Amino acid sequence: MSSGIVSAVEEVLAGIRADGLYKTERRIASPQGPRVTVATSGGERPYLNLCANDYLGLANHPEIVAAAHEALDRYGFGMASVRFICGTQTLHRELEQAIAAYLGKDDAILFAACFDANGAVFEPLLGEGDAVISDSLNHASIIDGIRLCKAARYRYASGDMNELEDRLREANRDGARLKLVVTDGIFSMDGHIARLPEICDLAERYGAVVMVDDCHATGHLGATGRGTPELTGAGGRVGIVTGTLGKTLSGGMGGFVAASQPIIDLLRQRARPYLFSNSLAPPVAAGALKALEIAAAGNDLRARLRANAARLRAGLSTAGFDLVPGETPIIPVMLGEAQAAQAMAAALDERGVFVAGFFFPVVPRGKARIRTQVSAALGPADIDTAIAAFTDAGRSLGLI
Ligand SMILES: *Cc1c(COP(=O)(O)O)cnc(C)c1O
């Protein structure tokens, strides 16, 4: 029987390879950052990194590394417990309170990852007779989280406010008791920003609560980095925010839900990935806490990030590339078919630029792209190097 499974698996793998969709992993032999060293068959090679979620450049920030070292000495390495048994240190509560204060919520609850936060949040809050109304391009973890709850599911085409209103009406017609509208803050494949003020208008008109997964925004987007609610002016109208400590806020790991006190209190009692999974390691929590402090005071970093993004956008656009317009540090370079994106990624790899090509099924067919992500840790000269490499690679492939 086991050999039956193995041969079935081998068939699936062969199919993935035949479709040209098999993913391999390059090996970084240095800390994460704007410049990394990659282990290749010909030895270690330096790269300019344009694909980390390290928007403020905090993944290897000296103050964060120092805070993690200090926590390692003071609090030790691991917790070996879930939170409610013996896995809560003063550090964990400090981090939760700092997240809540930064996002203007009563409280926050930590998870091992935002994937877990999104997997945790729906089931305790919504049951049979309730409704969850979800944007069609929401993150996989939201889709999975919704699957785990018993509420009726409604889906609207991404960003389509008419469809959202239709779904809210349907939910009402179906007699839904509680209604939750859920959206990514930034849709990471395109860098599009959710239309939060309009979503909140509709939600309020139909008596729904709004939840935003702001993983790609918290810490850098908006005047003080408080994410899409701040940028769009929706602010406190968003009832529930989920986010990650694995992107802007240190790039370490961990996720959270921030919301009103009763919601957080109930999640502590009922959220399964919280009740049945280990606490964040102390150095990780301490690094994230320091990252929050840096991000909260990081107007200079945000200004540099915006300047870098504008410089890369302008340079690639002048070179003749087709970019998805936007106002985030996510700048997708549209290349059409998967082969073009793969060839471009390979050509950039040869030129020492670390990027990733995205193609079906991650993005629709014919919409293959290279997604670049800018960091505040890059300098203007790095951006110019990247533009020159893209231009050279694009010309050599006849793409521009
Ligand atoms: C990255 C991401 C997640 C997952 O966050 P982790 O903390 O890495 O699990 C969830 N939602 C969105 C929108 C993300 O971009």
Short mmCIF file of C-alpha atoms and ligand atoms in Angstrom, two decimals:
data_model
loop_
_atom_site.label_atom_id
_atom_site.label_comp_id
_atom_site.label_asym_id
_atom_site.label_seq_id
_atom_site.Cartn_x
_atom_site.Cartn_y
_atom_site.Cartn_z
CA MET A 1 0.00 0.00 0.00
CA SER A 2 2.78 2.45 0.89
CA SER A 3 4.42 1.84 -2.49
CA GLY A 4 1.06 2.70 -4.08
CA ILE A 5 1.16 6.07 -2.36
CA VAL A 6 4.74 6.69 -3.41
CA SER A 7 4.09 5.93 -7.06
CA ALA A 8 0.97 8.10 -7.03
CA VAL A 9 3.04 10.91 -5.54
CA GLU A 10 5.74 10.42 -8.15
CA GLU A 11 3.10 10.80 -10.85
CA VAL A 12 1.90 14.08 -9.35
CA LEU A 13 5.48 15.35 -9.15
CA ALA A 14 6.09 14.39 -12.77
CA GLY A 15 2.99 16.37 -13.72
CA ILE A 16 4.21 19.45 -11.83
CA ARG A 17 7.57 19.17 -13.63
CA ALA A 18 5.93 18.63 -17.03
CA ASP A 19 3.87 21.79 -16.52
CA GLY A 20 7.06 23.75 -15.81
CA LEU A 21 5.73 24.59 -12.33
CA TYR A 22 8.27 22.78 -10.19
CA LYS A 23 9.77 25.18 -7.66
CA THR A 24 13.38 24.96 -6.55
CA GLU A 25 15.06 26.92 -3.77
CA ARG A 26 18.24 28.92 -4.00
CA ARG A 27 20.39 28.77 -0.88
CA ILE A 28 21.40 31.98 0.82
CA ALA A 29 24.68 31.66 2.71
CA SER A 30 24.51 35.06 4.45
CA PRO A 31 22.02 36.95 6.61
CA GLN A 32 18.88 38.20 4.85
CA GLY A 33 19.20 41.73 3.53
CA PRO A 34 19.52 44.01 0.52
CA ARG A 35 22.70 42.17 -0.50
CA VAL A 36 22.94 38.46 0.03
CA THR A 37 25.41 35.71 -0.80
CA VAL A 38 23.98 32.74 -2.62
CA ALA A 39 25.55 29.28 -2.62
CA THR A 40 25.80 28.14 -6.24
CA SER A 41 27.50 25.17 -7.88
CA GLY A 42 30.33 27.54 -8.82
CA GLY A 43 30.79 28.78 -5.24
CA GLU A 44 29.20 31.63 -3.30
CA ARG A 45 28.05 34.64 -5.33
CA PRO A 46 26.85 38.09 -4.25
CA TYR A 47 23.34 39.19 -5.22
CA LEU A 48 21.26 42.30 -4.97
CA ASN A 49 18.03 41.17 -3.30
CA LEU A 50 14.74 42.47 -4.69
CA CYS A 51 12.33 39.83 -3.40
CA ALA A 52 12.36 39.83 0.40
CA ASN A 53 9.41 41.12 2.44
CA ASP A 54 11.96 43.14 4.38
CA TYR A 55 10.43 46.52 3.55
CA LEU A 56 12.14 48.57 6.26
CA GLY A 57 15.35 46.54 6.18
CA LEU A 58 14.92 45.23 9.73
CA ALA A 59 15.59 41.52 9.15
CA ASN A 60 19.20 41.89 10.19
CA HIS A 61 19.06 45.28 11.90
CA PRO A 62 21.82 45.57 14.55
CA GLU A 63 19.44 46.81 17.27
CA ILE A 64 17.09 43.90 16.63
CA VAL A 65 19.92 41.39 16.63
CA ALA A 66 21.12 42.91 19.93
CA ALA A 67 17.61 42.73 21.44
CA ALA A 68 17.34 39.08 20.43
CA HIS A 69 20.76 38.33 21.97
CA GLU A 70 19.74 40.02 25.19
CA ALA A 71 16.49 38.06 25.33
CA LEU A 72 18.39 34.86 24.68
CA ASP A 73 20.53 35.59 27.75
CA ARG A 74 17.70 36.75 29.96
CA TYR A 75 14.77 34.56 28.87
CA GLY A 76 16.50 31.57 27.31
CA PHE A 77 15.97 29.88 23.98
CA GLY A 78 12.65 28.06 23.95
CA MET A 79 9.33 27.95 25.78
CA ALA A 80 8.41 24.27 25.51
CA SER A 81 4.81 25.13 26.32
CA VAL A 82 1.67 26.60 24.91
CA ARG A 83 0.72 29.98 26.32
CA PHE A 84 -1.89 28.92 28.87
CA ILE A 85 0.16 26.18 30.53
CA CYS A 86 3.57 27.75 31.19
CA GLY A 87 4.39 29.49 27.92
CA THR A 88 3.67 33.13 28.72
CA GLN A 89 6.62 35.31 29.65
CA THR A 90 6.42 39.00 30.49
CA LEU A 91 7.93 39.44 27.01
CA HIS A 92 4.91 37.91 25.24
CA ARG A 93 2.45 40.20 26.97
CA GLU A 94 4.68 43.20 26.33
CA LEU A 95 4.75 42.38 22.64
CA GLU A 96 0.97 41.89 22.48
CA GLN A 97 0.36 45.20 24.22
CA ALA A 98 2.85 46.99 21.96
CA ILE A 99 1.15 45.61 18.83
CA ALA A 100 -2.28 46.65 20.14
CA ALA A 101 -1.07 50.14 21.03
CA TYR A 102 0.58 50.60 17.63
CA LEU A 103 -2.55 49.53 15.78
CA GLY A 104 -4.95 51.38 18.08
CA LYS A 105 -6.74 48.27 19.33
CA ASP A 106 -7.62 47.12 22.86
CA ASP A 107 -5.42 44.06 22.75
CA ALA A 108 -3.61 41.58 20.53
CA ILE A 109 -2.93 37.84 20.62
CA LEU A 110 0.21 36.17 19.26
CA PHE A 111 0.42 33.12 17.03
CA ALA A 112 3.34 31.18 15.59
CA ALA A 113 2.61 32.78 12.21
CA CYS A 114 -0.07 34.87 10.53
CA PHE A 115 -1.01 31.71 8.69
CA ASP A 116 -2.05 30.43 12.12
CA ALA A 117 -3.71 33.72 13.10
CA ASN A 118 -5.89 33.53 9.99
CA GLY A 119 -6.48 29.84 10.59
CA ALA A 120 -7.55 30.66 14.14
CA VAL A 121 -9.70 33.73 13.90
CA PHE A 122 -12.89 32.64 12.13
CA GLU A 123 -13.94 29.47 13.89
CA PRO A 124 -14.33 30.89 17.43
CA LEU A 125 -16.07 34.07 16.24
CA LEU A 126 -18.48 32.75 13.62
CA GLY A 127 -20.74 29.72 13.66
CA GLU A 128 -23.68 28.30 11.84
CA GLY A 129 -26.10 31.05 10.92
CA ASP A 130 -23.30 33.60 10.47
CA ALA A 131 -21.71 34.81 7.24
CA VAL A 132 -18.19 35.53 6.06
CA ILE A 133 -17.80 37.59 2.91
CA SER A 134 -14.34 37.27 1.36
CA ASP A 135 -12.41 38.96 -1.46
CA SER A 136 -11.62 36.49 -4.25
CA LEU A 137 -7.87 37.21 -4.08
CA ASN A 138 -7.49 36.80 -0.34
CA HIS A 139 -4.42 35.00 1.00
CA ALA A 140 -4.44 31.20 1.17
CA SER A 141 -4.45 31.29 4.98
CA ILE A 142 -7.72 33.28 4.99
CA ILE A 143 -9.28 30.79 2.61
CA ASP A 144 -8.17 27.91 4.85
CA GLY A 145 -9.33 29.70 8.00
CA ILE A 146 -12.77 30.26 6.52
CA ARG A 147 -12.96 26.57 5.59
CA LEU A 148 -12.52 25.71 9.26
CA CYS A 149 -15.56 27.67 10.42
CA LYS A 150 -19.22 26.81 10.04
CA ALA A 151 -20.39 30.20 8.77
CA ALA A 152 -21.93 30.51 5.30
CA ARG A 153 -19.34 31.67 2.74
CA TYR A 154 -19.76 34.44 0.19
CA ARG A 155 -17.10 35.58 -2.25
CA TYR A 156 -16.81 38.84 -4.22
CA ALA A 157 -14.56 39.58 -7.20
CA SER A 158 -11.46 41.31 -5.87
CA GLY A 159 -12.08 44.96 -5.15
CA ASP A 160 -15.55 44.90 -6.77
CA MET A 161 -17.75 46.97 -4.46
CA ASN A 162 -20.96 46.19 -6.38
CA GLU A 163 -20.37 42.49 -5.89
CA LEU A 164 -19.52 43.03 -2.24
CA GLU A 165 -22.84 44.81 -1.79
CA ASP A 166 -24.66 41.99 -3.61
CA ARG A 167 -23.06 39.44 -1.28
CA LEU A 168 -23.98 41.47 1.81
CA ARG A 169 -27.57 41.64 0.56
CA GLU A 170 -27.56 37.90 -0.06
CA ALA A 171 -26.22 37.25 3.42
CA ASN A 172 -29.04 39.37 4.85
CA ARG A 173 -31.59 37.60 2.68
CA ASP A 174 -30.23 34.28 3.96
CA GLY A 175 -30.85 35.53 7.49
CA ALA A 176 -27.22 35.79 8.58
CA ARG A 177 -26.82 36.72 12.23
CA LEU A 178 -23.20 37.98 12.34
CA LYS A 179 -21.48 39.14 9.14
CA LEU A 180 -17.73 39.54 8.68
CA VAL A 181 -16.16 41.07 5.56
CA VAL A 182 -12.54 39.99 5.16
CA THR A 183 -9.85 41.33 2.84
CA ASP A 184 -6.11 41.51 2.41
CA GLY A 185 -4.88 45.06 3.03
CA ILE A 186 -2.42 44.79 0.15
CA PHE A 187 -2.92 42.09 -2.48
CA SER A 188 0.66 40.99 -2.76
CA MET A 189 0.74 39.75 -6.35
CA ASP A 190 -0.30 43.13 -7.79
CA GLY A 191 0.44 45.48 -4.91
CA HIS A 192 -3.18 46.67 -5.04
CA ILE A 193 -4.60 48.25 -1.88
CA ALA A 194 -8.04 47.25 -0.60
CA ARG A 195 -10.69 49.97 -0.91
CA LEU A 196 -11.18 50.07 2.84
CA PRO A 197 -13.30 53.24 3.21
CA GLU A 198 -15.84 51.88 0.68
CA ILE A 199 -15.69 48.41 2.24
CA CYS A 200 -16.34 49.97 5.67
CA ASP A 201 -19.21 52.08 4.28
CA LEU A 202 -20.90 48.96 2.92
CA ALA A 203 -20.14 46.89 6.00
CA GLU A 204 -21.64 49.55 8.25
CA ARG A 205 -24.72 49.88 6.04
CA TYR A 206 -25.31 46.11 6.23
CA GLY A 207 -24.26 45.63 9.85
CA ALA A 208 -21.04 43.73 9.13
CA VAL A 209 -17.62 43.86 10.80
CA VAL A 210 -14.49 44.36 8.67
CA MET A 211 -11.34 42.30 9.09
CA VAL A 212 -8.11 43.22 7.30
CA ASP A 213 -5.07 40.99 6.89
CA ASP A 214 -2.38 43.66 6.70
CA CYS A 215 0.69 41.41 6.47
CA HIS A 216 2.29 43.29 3.57
CA ALA A 217 1.54 46.73 5.02
CA THR A 218 1.95 46.85 8.80
CA GLY A 219 5.06 48.80 9.75
CA HIS A 220 5.67 50.66 6.50
CA LEU A 221 2.48 51.72 4.72
CA GLY A 222 0.72 54.88 5.86
CA ALA A 223 2.25 58.02 7.37
CA THR A 224 3.36 56.25 10.56
CA GLY A 225 3.40 52.70 9.20
CA ARG A 226 0.11 51.61 10.72
CA GLY A 227 -0.86 50.01 7.45
CA THR A 228 -3.78 50.20 5.06
CA PRO A 229 -6.32 51.46 7.64
CA GLU A 230 -4.04 54.44 8.18
CA LEU A 231 -3.18 54.99 4.51
CA THR A 232 -6.81 54.87 3.36
CA GLY A 233 -8.23 56.78 6.33
CA ALA A 234 -10.43 53.82 7.33
CA GLY A 235 -8.60 53.71 10.68
CA GLY A 236 -10.66 52.39 13.58
CA ARG A 237 -13.56 51.41 11.32
CA VAL A 238 -11.63 48.18 10.70
CA GLY A 239 -12.64 45.93 13.59
CA ILE A 240 -10.07 43.15 13.33
CA VAL A 241 -6.51 43.32 12.00
CA THR A 242 -4.31 40.30 11.46
CA GLY A 243 -0.62 40.64 10.69
CA THR A 244 2.79 39.08 10.72
CA LEU A 245 6.13 39.54 12.44
CA GLY A 246 7.71 37.72 9.51
CA LYS A 247 7.75 40.65 7.10
CA THR A 248 8.34 44.34 7.91
CA LEU A 249 8.34 43.83 11.69
CA SER A 250 11.70 42.03 11.94
CA GLY A 251 11.19 39.32 9.36
CA GLY A 252 11.52 36.82 12.22
CA MET A 253 8.35 34.89 12.70
CA GLY A 254 5.00 35.09 14.39
CA GLY A 255 1.56 36.44 13.67
CA PHE A 256 -1.15 38.24 15.55
CA VAL A 257 -4.76 39.30 15.72
CA ALA A 258 -5.49 42.80 17.07
CA ALA A 259 -9.06 43.72 17.97
CA SER A 260 -11.39 44.73 20.78
CA GLN A 261 -10.92 43.11 24.20
CA PRO A 262 -13.80 40.62 24.07
CA ILE A 263 -12.65 39.30 20.68
CA ILE A 264 -9.09 38.78 21.89
CA ASP A 265 -10.34 37.26 25.15
CA LEU A 266 -12.46 34.75 23.27
CA LEU A 267 -9.60 33.85 20.91
CA ARG A 268 -7.41 33.12 23.95
CA GLN A 269 -10.08 30.70 25.16
CA ARG A 270 -10.99 29.08 21.86
CA ALA A 271 -8.47 29.63 19.06
CA ARG A 272 -7.06 26.21 18.31
CA PRO A 273 -3.67 27.24 16.87
CA TYR A 274 -3.20 29.29 20.07
CA LEU A 275 -4.31 26.60 22.49
CA PHE A 276 -2.48 23.71 20.87
CA SER A 277 0.78 25.18 19.56
CA ASN A 278 4.00 26.35 21.17
CA SER A 279 4.72 29.94 22.26
CA LEU A 280 7.01 32.20 20.28
CA ALA A 281 10.68 31.72 21.20
CA PRO A 282 11.89 34.56 23.45
CA PRO A 283 14.57 35.95 21.07
CA VAL A 284 11.97 36.07 18.29
CA ALA A 285 9.48 37.93 20.50
CA ALA A 286 12.14 40.37 21.70
CA GLY A 287 13.34 41.05 18.15
CA ALA A 288 9.80 41.78 17.04
CA LEU A 289 9.25 44.08 20.00
CA LYS A 290 12.35 46.07 19.03
CA ALA A 291 11.19 46.10 15.40
CA LEU A 292 7.86 47.62 16.46
CA GLU A 293 9.73 50.34 18.32
CA ILE A 294 11.89 51.09 15.26
CA ALA A 295 8.91 51.00 12.91
CA ALA A 296 6.83 53.30 15.12
CA ALA A 297 9.61 55.89 15.02
CA GLY A 298 10.68 55.03 11.48
CA ASN A 299 9.54 57.97 9.37
CA ASP A 300 13.04 58.26 7.90
CA LEU A 301 13.02 54.57 6.92
CA ARG A 302 9.57 54.95 5.36
CA ALA A 303 10.74 58.02 3.43
CA ARG A 304 13.73 56.06 2.10
CA LEU A 305 11.48 53.14 1.19
CA ARG A 306 9.14 55.42 -0.76
CA ALA A 307 12.05 57.13 -2.52
CA ASN A 308 13.53 53.76 -3.49
CA ALA A 309 10.19 52.49 -4.79
CA ALA A 310 9.64 55.67 -6.82
CA ARG A 311 13.17 55.44 -8.26
CA LEU A 312 12.77 51.79 -9.28
CA ARG A 313 9.32 52.43 -10.76
CA ALA A 314 10.54 55.40 -12.78
CA GLY A 315 13.66 53.58 -14.02
CA LEU A 316 11.89 50.39 -15.08
CA SER A 317 9.09 52.32 -16.69
CA THR A 318 11.51 54.53 -18.65
CA ALA A 319 13.32 51.37 -19.77
CA GLY A 320 10.06 50.26 -21.36
CA PHE A 321 8.77 47.66 -18.91
CA ASP A 322 5.07 47.21 -18.27
CA LEU A 323 4.49 47.75 -14.54
CA VAL A 324 1.36 47.36 -12.46
CA PRO A 325 0.65 50.92 -11.26
CA GLY A 326 0.51 51.38 -7.52
CA GLU A 327 1.73 53.10 -4.41
CA THR A 328 3.35 50.25 -2.51
CA PRO A 329 6.96 48.93 -2.56
CA ILE A 330 5.63 45.90 -4.47
CA ILE A 331 6.41 46.57 -8.13
CA PRO A 332 5.36 43.77 -10.50
CA VAL A 333 7.05 43.74 -13.91
CA MET A 334 4.52 42.17 -16.29
CA LEU A 335 5.97 39.77 -18.84
CA GLY A 336 3.02 37.86 -20.31
CA GLU A 337 3.71 34.15 -20.63
CA ALA A 338 5.42 31.97 -18.04
CA GLN A 339 8.42 31.33 -20.34
CA ALA A 340 9.20 35.06 -20.56
CA ALA A 341 9.09 35.41 -16.77
CA GLN A 342 11.29 32.36 -16.34
CA ALA A 343 13.80 33.57 -18.94
CA MET A 344 13.87 37.00 -17.37
CA ALA A 345 14.39 35.56 -13.87
CA ALA A 346 17.27 33.47 -15.22
CA ALA A 347 18.82 36.46 -17.02
CA LEU A 348 18.59 38.54 -13.85
CA ASP A 349 20.09 35.69 -11.86
CA GLU A 350 23.10 35.73 -14.22
CA ARG A 351 23.39 39.47 -13.60
CA GLY A 352 23.40 39.05 -9.82
CA VAL A 353 19.85 40.22 -9.13
CA PHE A 354 17.77 38.00 -6.85
CA VAL A 355 14.12 38.05 -7.95
CA ALA A 356 11.38 35.51 -8.38
CA GLY A 357 9.22 34.86 -11.42
CA PHE A 358 5.52 34.26 -10.76
CA PHE A 359 3.30 32.43 -13.19
CA PHE A 360 0.20 30.27 -13.30
CA PRO A 361 -1.24 29.01 -10.96
CA VAL A 362 0.04 31.70 -8.59
CA VAL A 363 -1.18 34.40 -11.01
CA PRO A 364 -3.61 34.06 -13.96
CA ARG A 365 -2.35 32.62 -17.28
CA GLY A 366 -0.82 35.28 -19.54
CA LYS A 367 -0.10 37.47 -16.50
CA ALA A 368 3.31 36.07 -15.61
CA ARG A 369 5.57 38.54 -13.95
CA ILE A 370 8.64 39.27 -11.93
CA ARG A 371 7.57 40.77 -8.65
CA THR A 372 10.12 43.18 -7.27
CA GLN A 373 9.96 44.34 -3.68
CA VAL A 374 11.90 47.34 -2.54
CA SER A 375 13.58 47.74 0.85
CA ALA A 376 14.60 50.84 2.77
CA ALA A 377 17.98 49.15 3.23
CA LEU A 378 18.77 49.55 -0.48
CA GLY A 379 20.62 52.67 -1.55
CA PRO A 380 19.96 54.73 -4.70
CA ALA A 381 23.03 53.15 -6.32
CA ASP A 382 21.54 49.68 -5.68
CA ILE A 383 18.32 50.74 -7.34
CA ASP A 384 20.27 52.01 -10.34
CA THR A 385 22.19 48.72 -10.52
CA ALA A 386 18.87 46.86 -10.52
CA ILE A 387 17.44 49.09 -13.27
CA ALA A 388 20.57 48.56 -15.40
CA ALA A 389 20.38 44.78 -14.91
CA PHE A 390 16.67 44.68 -15.83
CA THR A 391 17.29 46.84 -18.89
CA ASP A 392 20.22 44.73 -20.06
CA ALA A 393 18.36 41.46 -19.43
CA GLY A 394 15.15 42.73 -21.05
CA ARG A 395 17.02 43.88 -24.18
CA SER A 396 19.00 40.66 -24.47
CA LEU A 397 15.70 38.72 -24.45
CA GLY A 398 13.95 41.15 -26.79
CA LEU A 399 11.33 41.94 -24.15
CA ILE A 400 11.79 45.72 -24.29
C1 LIG B 1 2.72 36.52 4.41
C2 LIG B 1 1.26 36.53 4.56
C3 LIG B 1 0.63 35.68 5.48
C4 LIG B 1 1.38 34.64 6.24
O1 LIG B 1 2.17 35.22 7.22
P1 LIG B 1 3.19 34.29 8.05
O2 LIG B 1 3.41 35.02 9.31
O3 LIG B 1 4.41 34.17 7.20
O4 LIG B 1 2.52 32.99 8.23
C5 LIG B 1 -0.74 35.78 5.63
N1 LIG B 1 -1.46 36.68 4.93
C6 LIG B 1 -0.88 37.50 4.02
C7 LIG B 1 -1.72 38.47 3.26
C8 LIG B 1 0.49 37.45 3.82
O5 LIG B 1 1.05 38.24 2.91
#
